[in-house]
Amino acid sequence: MNRYLLKGLGFTIAGIACLYYGLQIMGPENNWYKVLLSVGVILFGFGFITLVYRMFRKIDRDTIMENRKSDQKEK
């Protein structure tokens, strides 16, 4: 597993945990849920973007490797 996959999964799971806990403590006397929900959305978004970035890097790397193989066969 590369670093982008680990970071993406970590931030996504942390975001989901913050969102879940924020929804659990939601109530009229407790205003910490607003902060937790905001942090959860930001963490989840960053994790999701990191996972998508990892996917694009993998596709790009596979394409580069394929092009190198085809260039070697032509020579």
PDB file of C-alpha atoms in Angstrom:
ATOM      1  CA  MET A   1       0.000   0.000   0.000  1.00  0.00           C
ATOM      2  CA  ASN A   2       1.359   3.377  -0.896  1.00  0.00           C
ATOM      3  CA  ARG A   3       1.227   6.543   1.140  1.00  0.00           C
ATOM      4  CA  TYR A   4      -1.691   8.094  -0.754  1.00  0.00           C
ATOM      5  CA  LEU A   5      -3.873   5.066  -0.146  1.00  0.00           C
ATOM      6  CA  LEU A   6      -3.023   5.021   3.569  1.00  0.00           C
ATOM      7  CA  LYS A   7      -3.584   8.769   3.958  1.00  0.00           C
ATOM      8  CA  GLY A   8      -6.821   8.623   1.991  1.00  0.00           C
ATOM      9  CA  LEU A   9      -8.214   5.751   4.007  1.00  0.00           C
ATOM     10  CA  GLY A  10      -7.086   7.321   7.275  1.00  0.00           C
ATOM     11  CA  PHE A  11      -8.676  10.688   6.587  1.00  0.00           C
ATOM     12  CA  THR A  12     -11.842   9.105   5.237  1.00  0.00           C
ATOM     13  CA  ILE A  13     -12.276   6.874   8.277  1.00  0.00           C
ATOM     14  CA  ALA A  14     -11.492   9.764  10.648  1.00  0.00           C
ATOM     15  CA  GLY A  15     -14.051  11.923   8.833  1.00  0.00           C
ATOM     16  CA  ILE A  16     -16.712   9.244   9.079  1.00  0.00           C
ATOM     17  CA  ALA A  17     -15.946   8.807  12.792  1.00  0.00           C
ATOM     18  CA  CYS A  18     -16.246  12.562  13.423  1.00  0.00           C
ATOM     19  CA  LEU A  19     -19.505  12.714  11.505  1.00  0.00           C
ATOM     20  CA  TYR A  20     -20.935   9.743  13.371  1.00  0.00           C
ATOM     21  CA  TYR A  21     -19.931  11.084  16.781  1.00  0.00           C
ATOM     22  CA  GLY A  22     -21.199  14.561  15.896  1.00  0.00           C
ATOM     23  CA  LEU A  23     -24.587  13.148  14.995  1.00  0.00           C
ATOM     24  CA  GLN A  24     -24.687  11.148  18.224  1.00  0.00           C
ATOM     25  CA  ILE A  25     -24.085  14.155  20.491  1.00  0.00           C
ATOM     26  CA  MET A  26     -26.390  16.487  18.581  1.00  0.00           C
ATOM     27  CA  GLY A  27     -28.711  18.198  20.998  1.00  0.00           C
ATOM     28  CA  PRO A  28     -29.919  21.589  22.106  1.00  0.00           C
ATOM     29  CA  GLU A  29     -27.505  21.908  25.050  1.00  0.00           C
ATOM     30  CA  ASN A  30     -24.387  20.668  23.241  1.00  0.00           C
ATOM     31  CA  ASN A  31     -22.866  22.844  20.520  1.00  0.00           C
ATOM     32  CA  TRP A  32     -19.736  20.743  19.935  1.00  0.00           C
ATOM     33  CA  TYR A  33     -21.550  18.752  17.290  1.00  0.00           C
ATOM     34  CA  LYS A  34     -21.268  21.692  14.876  1.00  0.00           C
ATOM     35  CA  VAL A  35     -17.474  21.644  15.100  1.00  0.00           C
ATOM     36  CA  LEU A  36     -17.350  17.852  14.800  1.00  0.00           C
ATOM     37  CA  LEU A  37     -19.592  17.828  11.746  1.00  0.00           C
ATOM     38  CA  SER A  38     -17.519  20.534  10.063  1.00  0.00           C
ATOM     39  CA  VAL A  39     -14.243  18.741  10.781  1.00  0.00           C
ATOM     40  CA  GLY A  40     -15.776  15.445   9.675  1.00  0.00           C
ATOM     41  CA  VAL A  41     -16.858  16.837   6.314  1.00  0.00           C
ATOM     42  CA  ILE A  42     -13.422  18.384   5.703  1.00  0.00           C
ATOM     43  CA  LEU A  43     -11.584  15.174   6.668  1.00  0.00           C
ATOM     44  CA  PHE A  44     -13.872  13.001   4.583  1.00  0.00           C
ATOM     45  CA  GLY A  45     -13.504  15.295   1.579  1.00  0.00           C
ATOM     46  CA  PHE A  46      -9.719  15.394   1.852  1.00  0.00           C
ATOM     47  CA  GLY A  47      -9.578  11.613   2.209  1.00  0.00           C
ATOM     48  CA  PHE A  48     -11.824  11.070  -0.790  1.00  0.00           C
ATOM     49  CA  ILE A  49      -9.785  13.453  -2.943  1.00  0.00           C
ATOM     50  CA  THR A  50      -6.584  11.683  -1.860  1.00  0.00           C
ATOM     51  CA  LEU A  51      -8.040   8.307  -2.838  1.00  0.00           C
ATOM     52  CA  VAL A  52      -9.079   9.643  -6.247  1.00  0.00           C
ATOM     53  CA  TYR A  53      -5.603  11.153  -6.708  1.00  0.00           C
ATOM     54  CA  ARG A  54      -4.068   7.751  -5.925  1.00  0.00           C
ATOM     55  CA  MET A  55      -6.267   6.144  -8.562  1.00  0.00           C
ATOM     56  CA  PHE A  56      -5.205   8.666 -11.220  1.00  0.00           C
ATOM     57  CA  ARG A  57      -1.527   8.196 -10.334  1.00  0.00           C
ATOM     58  CA  LYS A  58      -1.876   4.439 -10.707  1.00  0.00           C
ATOM     59  CA  ILE A  59      -3.562   4.779 -14.089  1.00  0.00           C
ATOM     60  CA  ASP A  60      -0.886   7.249 -15.220  1.00  0.00           C
ATOM     61  CA  ARG A  61       1.914   4.952 -14.058  1.00  0.00           C
ATOM     62  CA  ASP A  62       0.416   1.965 -15.849  1.00  0.00           C
ATOM     63  CA  THR A  63       0.158   4.011 -19.048  1.00  0.00           C
ATOM     64  CA  ILE A  64       3.793   5.117 -18.787  1.00  0.00           C
ATOM     65  CA  MET A  65       4.968   1.544 -18.222  1.00  0.00           C
ATOM     66  CA  GLU A  66       2.923   0.334 -21.198  1.00  0.00           C
ATOM     67  CA  ASN A  67       4.403   3.045 -23.436  1.00  0.00           C
ATOM     68  CA  ARG A  68       7.942   2.098 -22.376  1.00  0.00           C
ATOM     69  CA  LYS A  69       7.294  -1.552 -23.231  1.00  0.00           C
ATOM     70  CA  SER A  70       5.949  -0.645 -26.660  1.00  0.00           C
ATOM     71  CA  ASP A  71       8.937   1.666 -27.291  1.00  0.00           C
ATOM     72  CA  GLN A  72      11.381  -1.130 -26.422  1.00  0.00           C
ATOM     73  CA  LYS A  73       9.642  -3.545 -28.806  1.00  0.00           C
ATOM     74  CA  GLU A  74       9.954  -1.065 -31.684  1.00  0.00           C
ATOM     75  CA  LYS A  75      13.731  -0.726 -31.277  1.00  0.00           C
TER      76      LYS A  75
END
